[in-house]
Short mmCIF file of N, CA and C in Angstrom, two decimals:
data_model
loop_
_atom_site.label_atom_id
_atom_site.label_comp_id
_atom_site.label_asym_id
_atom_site.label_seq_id
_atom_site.Cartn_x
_atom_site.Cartn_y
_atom_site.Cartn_z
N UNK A 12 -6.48 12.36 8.90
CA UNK A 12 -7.09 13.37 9.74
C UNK A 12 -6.10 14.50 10.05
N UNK A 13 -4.99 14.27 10.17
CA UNK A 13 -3.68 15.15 10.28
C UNK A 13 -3.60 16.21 9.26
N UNK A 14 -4.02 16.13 7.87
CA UNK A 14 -3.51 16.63 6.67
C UNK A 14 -4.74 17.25 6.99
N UNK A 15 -6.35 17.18 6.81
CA UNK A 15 -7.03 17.60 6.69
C UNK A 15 -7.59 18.42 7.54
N UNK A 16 -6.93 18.28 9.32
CA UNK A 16 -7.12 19.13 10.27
C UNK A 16 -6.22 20.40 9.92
N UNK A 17 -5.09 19.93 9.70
CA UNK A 17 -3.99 21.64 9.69
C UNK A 17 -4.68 22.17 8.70
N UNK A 18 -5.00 21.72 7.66
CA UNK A 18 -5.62 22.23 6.16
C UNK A 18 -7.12 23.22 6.70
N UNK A 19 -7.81 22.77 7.94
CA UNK A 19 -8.63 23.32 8.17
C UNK A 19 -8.51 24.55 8.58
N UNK A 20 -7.51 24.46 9.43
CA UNK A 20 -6.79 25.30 10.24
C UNK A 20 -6.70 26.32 9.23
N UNK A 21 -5.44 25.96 8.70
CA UNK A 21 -5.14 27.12 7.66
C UNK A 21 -6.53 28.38 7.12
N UNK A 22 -7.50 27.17 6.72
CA UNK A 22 -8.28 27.78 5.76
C UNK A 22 -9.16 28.49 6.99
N UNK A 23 -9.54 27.85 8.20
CA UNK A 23 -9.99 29.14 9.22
C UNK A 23 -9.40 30.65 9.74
N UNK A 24 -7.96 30.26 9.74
CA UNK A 24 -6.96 31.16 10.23
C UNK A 24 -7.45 32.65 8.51
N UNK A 25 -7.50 31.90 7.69
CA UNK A 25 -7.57 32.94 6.49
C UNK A 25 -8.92 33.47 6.21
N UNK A 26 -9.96 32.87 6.38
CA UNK A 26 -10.78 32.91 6.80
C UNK A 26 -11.31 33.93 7.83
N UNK A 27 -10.83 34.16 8.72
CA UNK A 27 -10.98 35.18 9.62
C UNK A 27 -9.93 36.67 9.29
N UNK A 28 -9.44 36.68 8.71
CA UNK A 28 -8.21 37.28 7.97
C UNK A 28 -8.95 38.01 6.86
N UNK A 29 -9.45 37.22 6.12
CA UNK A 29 -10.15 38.06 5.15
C UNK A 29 -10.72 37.06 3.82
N UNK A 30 -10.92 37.36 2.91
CA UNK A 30 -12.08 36.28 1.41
C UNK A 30 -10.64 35.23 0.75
N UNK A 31 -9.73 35.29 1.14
CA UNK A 31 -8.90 34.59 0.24
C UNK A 31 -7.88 33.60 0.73
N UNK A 32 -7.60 33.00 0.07
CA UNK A 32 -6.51 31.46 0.57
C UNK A 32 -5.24 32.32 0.81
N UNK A 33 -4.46 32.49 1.48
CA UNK A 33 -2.93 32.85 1.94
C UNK A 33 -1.87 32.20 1.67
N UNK A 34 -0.67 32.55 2.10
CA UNK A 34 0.31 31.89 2.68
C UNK A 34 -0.14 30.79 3.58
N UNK A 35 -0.93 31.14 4.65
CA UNK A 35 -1.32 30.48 5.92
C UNK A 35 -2.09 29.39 5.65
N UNK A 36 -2.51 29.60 4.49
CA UNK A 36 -3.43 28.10 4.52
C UNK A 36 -2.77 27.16 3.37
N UNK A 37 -1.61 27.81 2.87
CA UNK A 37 -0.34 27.03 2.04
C UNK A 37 0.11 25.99 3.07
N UNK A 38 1.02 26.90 4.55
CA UNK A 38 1.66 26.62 5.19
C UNK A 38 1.25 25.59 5.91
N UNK A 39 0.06 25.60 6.19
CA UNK A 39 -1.11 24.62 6.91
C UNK A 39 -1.25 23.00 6.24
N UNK A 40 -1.73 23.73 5.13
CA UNK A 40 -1.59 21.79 4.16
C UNK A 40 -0.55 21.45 4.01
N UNK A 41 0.52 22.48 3.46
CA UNK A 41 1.85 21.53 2.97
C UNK A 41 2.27 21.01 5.10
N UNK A 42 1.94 21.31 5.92
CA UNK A 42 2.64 21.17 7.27
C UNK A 42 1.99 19.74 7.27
N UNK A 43 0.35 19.89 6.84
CA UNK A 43 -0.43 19.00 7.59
C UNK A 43 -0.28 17.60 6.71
N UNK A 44 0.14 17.96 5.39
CA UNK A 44 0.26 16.63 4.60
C UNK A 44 1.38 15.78 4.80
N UNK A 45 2.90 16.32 5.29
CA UNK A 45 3.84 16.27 5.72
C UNK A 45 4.51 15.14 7.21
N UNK A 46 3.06 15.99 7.90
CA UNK A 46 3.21 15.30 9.26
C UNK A 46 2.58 13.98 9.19
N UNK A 47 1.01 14.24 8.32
CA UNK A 47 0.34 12.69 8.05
C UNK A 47 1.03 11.62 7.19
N UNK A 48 2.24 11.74 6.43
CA UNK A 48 2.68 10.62 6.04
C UNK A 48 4.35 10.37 6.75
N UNK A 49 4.77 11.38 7.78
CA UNK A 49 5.48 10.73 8.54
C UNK A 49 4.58 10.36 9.99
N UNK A 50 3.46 10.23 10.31
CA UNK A 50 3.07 10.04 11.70
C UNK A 50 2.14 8.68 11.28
N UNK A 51 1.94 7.92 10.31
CA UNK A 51 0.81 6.75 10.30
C UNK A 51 1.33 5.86 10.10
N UNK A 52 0.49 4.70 10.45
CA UNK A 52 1.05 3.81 10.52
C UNK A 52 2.09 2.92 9.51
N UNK A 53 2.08 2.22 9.22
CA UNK A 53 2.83 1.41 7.77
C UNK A 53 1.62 1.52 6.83
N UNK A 54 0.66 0.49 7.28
CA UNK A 54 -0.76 0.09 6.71
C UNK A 54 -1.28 1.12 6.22
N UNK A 55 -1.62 2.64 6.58
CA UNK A 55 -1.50 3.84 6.42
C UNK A 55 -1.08 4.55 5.24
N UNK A 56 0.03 4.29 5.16
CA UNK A 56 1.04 4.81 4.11
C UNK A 56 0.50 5.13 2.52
N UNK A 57 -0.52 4.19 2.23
CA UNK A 57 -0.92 4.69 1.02
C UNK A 57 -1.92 5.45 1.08
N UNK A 58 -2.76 5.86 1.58
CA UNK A 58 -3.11 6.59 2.47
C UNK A 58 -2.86 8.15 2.10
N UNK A 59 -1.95 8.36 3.33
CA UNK A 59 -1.23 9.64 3.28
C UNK A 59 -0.63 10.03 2.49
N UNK A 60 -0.23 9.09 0.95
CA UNK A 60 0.70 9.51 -0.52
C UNK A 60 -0.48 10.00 -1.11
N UNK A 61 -1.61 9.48 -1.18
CA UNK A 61 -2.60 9.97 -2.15
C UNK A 61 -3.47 11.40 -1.78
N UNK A 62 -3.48 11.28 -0.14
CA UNK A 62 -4.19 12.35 0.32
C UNK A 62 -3.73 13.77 -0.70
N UNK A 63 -2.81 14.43 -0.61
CA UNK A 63 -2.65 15.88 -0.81
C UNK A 63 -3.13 16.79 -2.21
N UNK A 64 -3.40 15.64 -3.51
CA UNK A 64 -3.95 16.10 -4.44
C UNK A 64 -5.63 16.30 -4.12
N UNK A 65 -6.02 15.50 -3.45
CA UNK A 65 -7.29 15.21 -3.21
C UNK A 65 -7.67 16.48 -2.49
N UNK A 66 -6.99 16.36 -0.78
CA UNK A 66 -7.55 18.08 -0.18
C UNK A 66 -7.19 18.72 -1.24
N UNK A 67 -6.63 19.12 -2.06
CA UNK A 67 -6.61 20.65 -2.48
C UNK A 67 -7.55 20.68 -3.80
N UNK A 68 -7.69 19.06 -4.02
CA UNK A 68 -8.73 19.21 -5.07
C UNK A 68 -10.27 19.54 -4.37
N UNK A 69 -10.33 19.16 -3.56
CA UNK A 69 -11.71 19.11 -2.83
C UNK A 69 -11.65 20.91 -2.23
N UNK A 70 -10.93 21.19 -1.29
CA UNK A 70 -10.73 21.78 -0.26
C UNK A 70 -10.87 23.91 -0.54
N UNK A 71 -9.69 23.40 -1.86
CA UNK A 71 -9.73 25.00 -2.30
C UNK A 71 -10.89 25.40 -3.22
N UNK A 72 -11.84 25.11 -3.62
CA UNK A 72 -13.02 25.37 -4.38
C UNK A 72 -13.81 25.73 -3.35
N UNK A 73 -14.34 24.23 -2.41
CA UNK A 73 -15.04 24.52 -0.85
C UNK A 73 -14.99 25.88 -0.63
N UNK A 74 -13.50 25.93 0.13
CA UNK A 74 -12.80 27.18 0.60
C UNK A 74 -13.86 28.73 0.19
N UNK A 75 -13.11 28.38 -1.52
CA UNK A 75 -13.28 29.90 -2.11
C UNK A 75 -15.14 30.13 -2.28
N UNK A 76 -15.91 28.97 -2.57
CA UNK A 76 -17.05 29.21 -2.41
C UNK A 76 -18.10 29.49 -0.88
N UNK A 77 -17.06 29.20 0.03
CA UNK A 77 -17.68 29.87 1.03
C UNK A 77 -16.99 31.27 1.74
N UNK A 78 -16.01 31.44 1.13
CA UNK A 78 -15.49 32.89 1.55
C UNK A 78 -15.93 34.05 0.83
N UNK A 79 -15.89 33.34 -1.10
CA UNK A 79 -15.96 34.30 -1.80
C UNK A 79 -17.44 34.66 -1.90
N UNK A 80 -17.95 35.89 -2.17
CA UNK A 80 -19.89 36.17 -2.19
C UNK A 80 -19.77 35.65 -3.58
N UNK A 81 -20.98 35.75 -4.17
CA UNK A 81 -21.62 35.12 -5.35
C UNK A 81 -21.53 36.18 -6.33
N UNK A 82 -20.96 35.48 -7.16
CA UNK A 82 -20.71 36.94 -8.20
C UNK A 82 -22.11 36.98 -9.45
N UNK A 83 -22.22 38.12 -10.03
CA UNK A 83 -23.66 38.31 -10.56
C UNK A 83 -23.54 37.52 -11.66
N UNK A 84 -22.52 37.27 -12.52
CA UNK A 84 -22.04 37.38 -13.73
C UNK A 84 -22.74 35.78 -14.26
N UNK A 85 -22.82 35.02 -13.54
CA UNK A 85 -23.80 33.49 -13.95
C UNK A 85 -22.68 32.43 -13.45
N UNK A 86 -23.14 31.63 -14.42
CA UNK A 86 -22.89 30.20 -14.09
C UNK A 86 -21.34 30.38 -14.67
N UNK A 87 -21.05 30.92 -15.83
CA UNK A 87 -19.70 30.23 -16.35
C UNK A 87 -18.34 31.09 -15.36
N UNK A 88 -18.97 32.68 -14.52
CA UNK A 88 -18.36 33.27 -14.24
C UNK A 88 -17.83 32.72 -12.61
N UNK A 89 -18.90 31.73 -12.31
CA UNK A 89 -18.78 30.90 -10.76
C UNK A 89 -17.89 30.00 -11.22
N UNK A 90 -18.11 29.32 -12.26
CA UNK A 90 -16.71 28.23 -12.44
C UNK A 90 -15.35 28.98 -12.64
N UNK A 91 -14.89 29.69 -13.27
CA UNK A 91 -13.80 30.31 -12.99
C UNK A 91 -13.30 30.74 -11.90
N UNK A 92 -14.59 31.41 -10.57
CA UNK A 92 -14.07 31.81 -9.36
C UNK A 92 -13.77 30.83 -8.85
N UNK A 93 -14.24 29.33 -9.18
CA UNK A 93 -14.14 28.44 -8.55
C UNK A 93 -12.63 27.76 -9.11
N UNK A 94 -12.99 27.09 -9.99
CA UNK A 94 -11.29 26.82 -10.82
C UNK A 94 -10.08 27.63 -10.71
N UNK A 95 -10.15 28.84 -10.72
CA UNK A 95 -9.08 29.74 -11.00
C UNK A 95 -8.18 29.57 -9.70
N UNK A 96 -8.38 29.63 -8.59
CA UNK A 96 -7.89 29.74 -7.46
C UNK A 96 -6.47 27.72 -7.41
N UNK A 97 -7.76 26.92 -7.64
CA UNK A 97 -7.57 25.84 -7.82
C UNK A 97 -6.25 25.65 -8.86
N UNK A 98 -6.03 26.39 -10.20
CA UNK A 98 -5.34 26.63 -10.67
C UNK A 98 -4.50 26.79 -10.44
N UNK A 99 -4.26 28.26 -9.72
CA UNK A 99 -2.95 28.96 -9.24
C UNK A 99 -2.18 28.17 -8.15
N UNK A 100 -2.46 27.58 -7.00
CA UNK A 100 -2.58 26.46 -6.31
C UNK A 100 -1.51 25.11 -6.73
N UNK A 101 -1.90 24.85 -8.47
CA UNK A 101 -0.93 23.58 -8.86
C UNK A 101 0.35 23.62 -8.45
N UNK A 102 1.24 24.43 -8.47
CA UNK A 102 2.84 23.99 -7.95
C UNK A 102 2.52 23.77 -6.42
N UNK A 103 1.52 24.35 -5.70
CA UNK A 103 1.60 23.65 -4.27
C UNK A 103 1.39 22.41 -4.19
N UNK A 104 0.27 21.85 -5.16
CA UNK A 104 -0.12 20.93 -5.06
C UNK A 104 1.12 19.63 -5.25
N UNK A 105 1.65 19.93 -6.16
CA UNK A 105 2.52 19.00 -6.90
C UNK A 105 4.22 19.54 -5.73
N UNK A 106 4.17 20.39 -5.43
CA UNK A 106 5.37 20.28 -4.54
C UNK A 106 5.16 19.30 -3.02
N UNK A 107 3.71 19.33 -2.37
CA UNK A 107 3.40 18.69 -1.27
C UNK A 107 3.09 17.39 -1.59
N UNK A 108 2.93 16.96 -3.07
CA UNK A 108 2.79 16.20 -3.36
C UNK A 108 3.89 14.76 -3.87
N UNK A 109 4.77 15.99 -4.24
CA UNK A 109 6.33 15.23 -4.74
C UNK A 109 6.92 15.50 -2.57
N UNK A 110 7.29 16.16 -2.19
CA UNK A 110 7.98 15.80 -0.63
C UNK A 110 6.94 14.58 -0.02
N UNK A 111 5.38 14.50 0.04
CA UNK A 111 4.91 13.34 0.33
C UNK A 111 5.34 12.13 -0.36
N UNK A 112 5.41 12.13 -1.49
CA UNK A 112 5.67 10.51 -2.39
C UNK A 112 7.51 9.94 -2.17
N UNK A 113 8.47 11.28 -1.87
CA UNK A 113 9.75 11.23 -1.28
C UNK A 113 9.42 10.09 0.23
N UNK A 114 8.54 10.74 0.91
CA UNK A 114 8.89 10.50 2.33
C UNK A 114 7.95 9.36 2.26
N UNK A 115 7.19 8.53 1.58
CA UNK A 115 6.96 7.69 2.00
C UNK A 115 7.57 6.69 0.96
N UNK A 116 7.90 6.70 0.12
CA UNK A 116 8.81 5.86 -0.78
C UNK A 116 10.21 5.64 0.34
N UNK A 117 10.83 6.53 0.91
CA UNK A 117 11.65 6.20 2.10
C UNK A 117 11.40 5.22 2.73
N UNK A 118 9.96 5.34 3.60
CA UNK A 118 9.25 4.92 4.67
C UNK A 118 9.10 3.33 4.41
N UNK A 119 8.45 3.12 3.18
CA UNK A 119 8.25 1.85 2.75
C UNK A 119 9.91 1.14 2.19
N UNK A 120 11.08 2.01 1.75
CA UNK A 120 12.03 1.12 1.06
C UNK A 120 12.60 0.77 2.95
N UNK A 121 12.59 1.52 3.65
CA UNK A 121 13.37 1.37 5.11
C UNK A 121 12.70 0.18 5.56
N UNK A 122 11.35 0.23 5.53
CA UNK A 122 10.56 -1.40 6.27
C UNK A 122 10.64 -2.20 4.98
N UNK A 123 10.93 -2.25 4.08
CA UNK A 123 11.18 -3.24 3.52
C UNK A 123 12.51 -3.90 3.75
N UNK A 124 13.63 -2.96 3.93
CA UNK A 124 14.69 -3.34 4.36
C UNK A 124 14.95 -3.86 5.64
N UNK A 125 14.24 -3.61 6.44
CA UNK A 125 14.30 -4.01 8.02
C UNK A 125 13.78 -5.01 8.08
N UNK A 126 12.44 -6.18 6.87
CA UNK A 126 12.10 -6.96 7.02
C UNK A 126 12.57 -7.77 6.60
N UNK A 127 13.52 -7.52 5.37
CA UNK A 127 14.56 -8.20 4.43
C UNK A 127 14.79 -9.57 5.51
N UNK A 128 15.62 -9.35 6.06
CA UNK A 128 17.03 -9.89 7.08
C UNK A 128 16.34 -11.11 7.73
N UNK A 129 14.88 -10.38 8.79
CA UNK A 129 14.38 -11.40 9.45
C UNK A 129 13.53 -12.44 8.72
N UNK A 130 13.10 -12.26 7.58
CA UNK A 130 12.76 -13.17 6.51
C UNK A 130 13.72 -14.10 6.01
N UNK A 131 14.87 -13.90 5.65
CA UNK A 131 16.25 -14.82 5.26
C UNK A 131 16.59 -15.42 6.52
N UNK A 132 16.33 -15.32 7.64
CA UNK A 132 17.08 -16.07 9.11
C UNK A 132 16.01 -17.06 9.14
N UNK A 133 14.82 -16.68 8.77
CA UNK A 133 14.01 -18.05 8.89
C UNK A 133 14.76 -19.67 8.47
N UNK A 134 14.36 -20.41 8.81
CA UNK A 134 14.58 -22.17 8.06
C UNK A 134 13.42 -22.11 6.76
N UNK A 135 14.05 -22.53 6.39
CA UNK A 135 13.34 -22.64 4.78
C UNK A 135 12.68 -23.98 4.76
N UNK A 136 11.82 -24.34 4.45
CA UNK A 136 11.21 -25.40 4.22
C UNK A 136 11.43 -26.47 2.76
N UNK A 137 12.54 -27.47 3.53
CA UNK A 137 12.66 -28.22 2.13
C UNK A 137 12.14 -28.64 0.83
N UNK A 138 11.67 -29.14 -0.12
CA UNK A 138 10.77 -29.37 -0.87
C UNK A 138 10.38 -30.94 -0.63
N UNK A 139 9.28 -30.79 -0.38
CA UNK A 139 8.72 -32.12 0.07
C UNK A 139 8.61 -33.29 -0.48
N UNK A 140 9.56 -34.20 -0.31
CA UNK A 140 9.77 -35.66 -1.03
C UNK A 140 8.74 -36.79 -0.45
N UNK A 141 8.48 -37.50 -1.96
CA UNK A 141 7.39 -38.81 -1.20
C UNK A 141 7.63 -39.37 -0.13
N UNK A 142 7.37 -39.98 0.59
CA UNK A 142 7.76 -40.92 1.97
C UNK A 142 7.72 -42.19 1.38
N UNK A 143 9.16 -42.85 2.01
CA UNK A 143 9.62 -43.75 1.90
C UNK A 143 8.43 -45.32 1.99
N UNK A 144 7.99 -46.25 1.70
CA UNK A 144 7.54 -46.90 2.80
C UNK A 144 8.45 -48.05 2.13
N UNK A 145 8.48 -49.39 3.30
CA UNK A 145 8.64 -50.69 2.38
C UNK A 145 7.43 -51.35 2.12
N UNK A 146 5.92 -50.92 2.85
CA UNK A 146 4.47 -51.38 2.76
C UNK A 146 4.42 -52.13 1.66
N UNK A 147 3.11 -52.51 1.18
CA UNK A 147 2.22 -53.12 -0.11
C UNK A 147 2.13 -52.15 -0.90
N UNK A 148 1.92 -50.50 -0.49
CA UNK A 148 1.95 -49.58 -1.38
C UNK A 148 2.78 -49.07 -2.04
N UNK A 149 3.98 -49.35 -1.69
CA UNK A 149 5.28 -49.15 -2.27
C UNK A 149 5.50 -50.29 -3.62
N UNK A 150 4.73 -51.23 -3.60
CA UNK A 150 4.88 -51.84 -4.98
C UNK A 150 3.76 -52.14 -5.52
N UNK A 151 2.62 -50.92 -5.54
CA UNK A 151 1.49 -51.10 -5.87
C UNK A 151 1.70 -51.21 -7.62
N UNK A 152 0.95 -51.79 -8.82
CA UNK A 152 1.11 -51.64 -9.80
C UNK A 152 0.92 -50.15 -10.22
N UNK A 153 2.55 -49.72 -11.23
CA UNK A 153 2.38 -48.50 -12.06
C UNK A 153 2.96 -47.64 -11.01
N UNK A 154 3.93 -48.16 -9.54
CA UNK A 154 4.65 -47.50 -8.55
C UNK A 154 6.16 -48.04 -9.13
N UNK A 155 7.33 -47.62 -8.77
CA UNK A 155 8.46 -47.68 -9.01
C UNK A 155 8.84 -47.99 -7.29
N UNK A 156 9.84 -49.13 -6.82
CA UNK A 156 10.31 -49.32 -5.50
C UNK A 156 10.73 -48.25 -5.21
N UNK A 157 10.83 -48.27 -3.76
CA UNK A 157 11.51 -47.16 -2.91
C UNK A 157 12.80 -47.66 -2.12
N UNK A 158 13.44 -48.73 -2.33
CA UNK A 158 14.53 -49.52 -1.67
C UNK A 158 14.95 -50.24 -2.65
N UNK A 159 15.96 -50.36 -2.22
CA UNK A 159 17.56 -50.91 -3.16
C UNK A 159 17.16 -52.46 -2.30
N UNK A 160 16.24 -52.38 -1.57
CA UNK A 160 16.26 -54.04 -1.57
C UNK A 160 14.89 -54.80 -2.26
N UNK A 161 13.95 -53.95 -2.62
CA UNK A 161 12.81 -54.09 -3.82
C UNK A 161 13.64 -54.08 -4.78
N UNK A 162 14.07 -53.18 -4.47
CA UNK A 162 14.34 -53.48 -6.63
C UNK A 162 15.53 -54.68 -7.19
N UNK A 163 16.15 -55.17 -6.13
CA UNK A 163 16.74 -56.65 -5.78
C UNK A 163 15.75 -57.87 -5.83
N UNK A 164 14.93 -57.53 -5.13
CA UNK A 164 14.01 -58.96 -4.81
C UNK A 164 12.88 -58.61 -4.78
N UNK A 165 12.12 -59.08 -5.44
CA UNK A 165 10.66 -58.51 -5.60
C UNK A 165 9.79 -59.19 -4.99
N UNK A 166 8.99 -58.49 -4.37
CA UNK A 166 8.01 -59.15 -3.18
C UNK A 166 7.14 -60.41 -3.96
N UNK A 167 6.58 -61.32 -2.95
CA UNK A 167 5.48 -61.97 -3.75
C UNK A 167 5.02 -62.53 -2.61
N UNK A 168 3.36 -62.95 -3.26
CA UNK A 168 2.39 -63.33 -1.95
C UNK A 168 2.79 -64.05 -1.31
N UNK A 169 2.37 -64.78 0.09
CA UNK A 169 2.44 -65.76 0.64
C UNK A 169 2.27 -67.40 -0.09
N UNK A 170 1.25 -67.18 -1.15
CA UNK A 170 1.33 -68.38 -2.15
C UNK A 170 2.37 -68.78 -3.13
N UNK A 171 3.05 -67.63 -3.05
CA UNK A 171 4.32 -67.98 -4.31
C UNK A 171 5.12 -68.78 -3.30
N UNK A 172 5.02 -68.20 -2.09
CA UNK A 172 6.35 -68.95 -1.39
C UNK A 172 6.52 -70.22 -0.72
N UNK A 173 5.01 -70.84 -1.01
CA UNK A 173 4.30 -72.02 -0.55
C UNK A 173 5.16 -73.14 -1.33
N UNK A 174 6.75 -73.93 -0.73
CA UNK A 174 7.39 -74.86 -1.57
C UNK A 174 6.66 -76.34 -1.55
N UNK A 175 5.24 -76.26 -1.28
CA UNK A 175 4.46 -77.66 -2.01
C UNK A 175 3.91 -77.36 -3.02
N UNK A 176 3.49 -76.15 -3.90
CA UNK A 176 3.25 -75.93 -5.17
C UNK A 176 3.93 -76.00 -5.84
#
């Protein structure tokens, strides 16, 4: 809303000025695209990198078709009034566009770095080993013991140990 309010701005301020895009409505988007990807949030951020091709793709045609009158000449002579402006326009586009992708490539390497640190102080979670038991399940058939005193003496029922058999 930042990028697209100054952008409005601009294009009213010129607008009242006279039929054509200015300085002022340069000064306006490149201000307003500027401020929207240093003022939002994190979540935001992609966001405000993509915005600035978009207004000026949208914005300066709008613009020139409601400032400029209708020229007699037809259809192919309205797309040019319309394109041409749009045209001349590209190094703005691509300059507000390269200082936006600067400042938030910053934005994101700085919180990535600030999250670095408190992520590594965490406790790490060991890798989770079977549990021990000495149970019946611990020498279930097709199990391997879990004690150095199973694998010494191997369990057996209560009937094996019956010394009248």
């Amino acid at each position: 809303m930042i990028a697209l309010g100054l952008s409005a701005v601009g294009f009213a301020i010129d607008a009242m000025r006279g039929d054509e895009l200015t300085l002022v409505f340069s000064v306006f988007y490149f201000a307003g695209c500027v401020a929207a990807v240093l003022a939002v949030q994190q979540r935001a951020l992609f966001t405000a990198i993509v915005q600035p091709p978009l207004i000026l793709f949208v914005g300066v045609p709008l613009a020139y078709q409601l400032l400029v009158p209708e020229s007699p000449g037809g259809l192919r002579t309205r797309i040019i009034d319309l394109v041409l402006p749009l045209v001349t326009r590209f190094p703005l586009m691509l300059l507000t566009a390269a200082v936006v992708l600067v400042i938030g490539g910053i934005r994101l390497f700085l919180s990535n770095k600030r999250s670095a640190p408190a992520r590594s102080q965490r406790p790490r979670r060991a890798a989770t080993t079977p549990r021990r038991s000495d149970g019946p399940a611990a020498t279930q058939p097709g199990r391997q013991p879990v004690s150095s005193t199973e694998m010494r003496t191997p369990r057996t029922s209560p009937q094996d140990s019956d010394p009248m058999r």
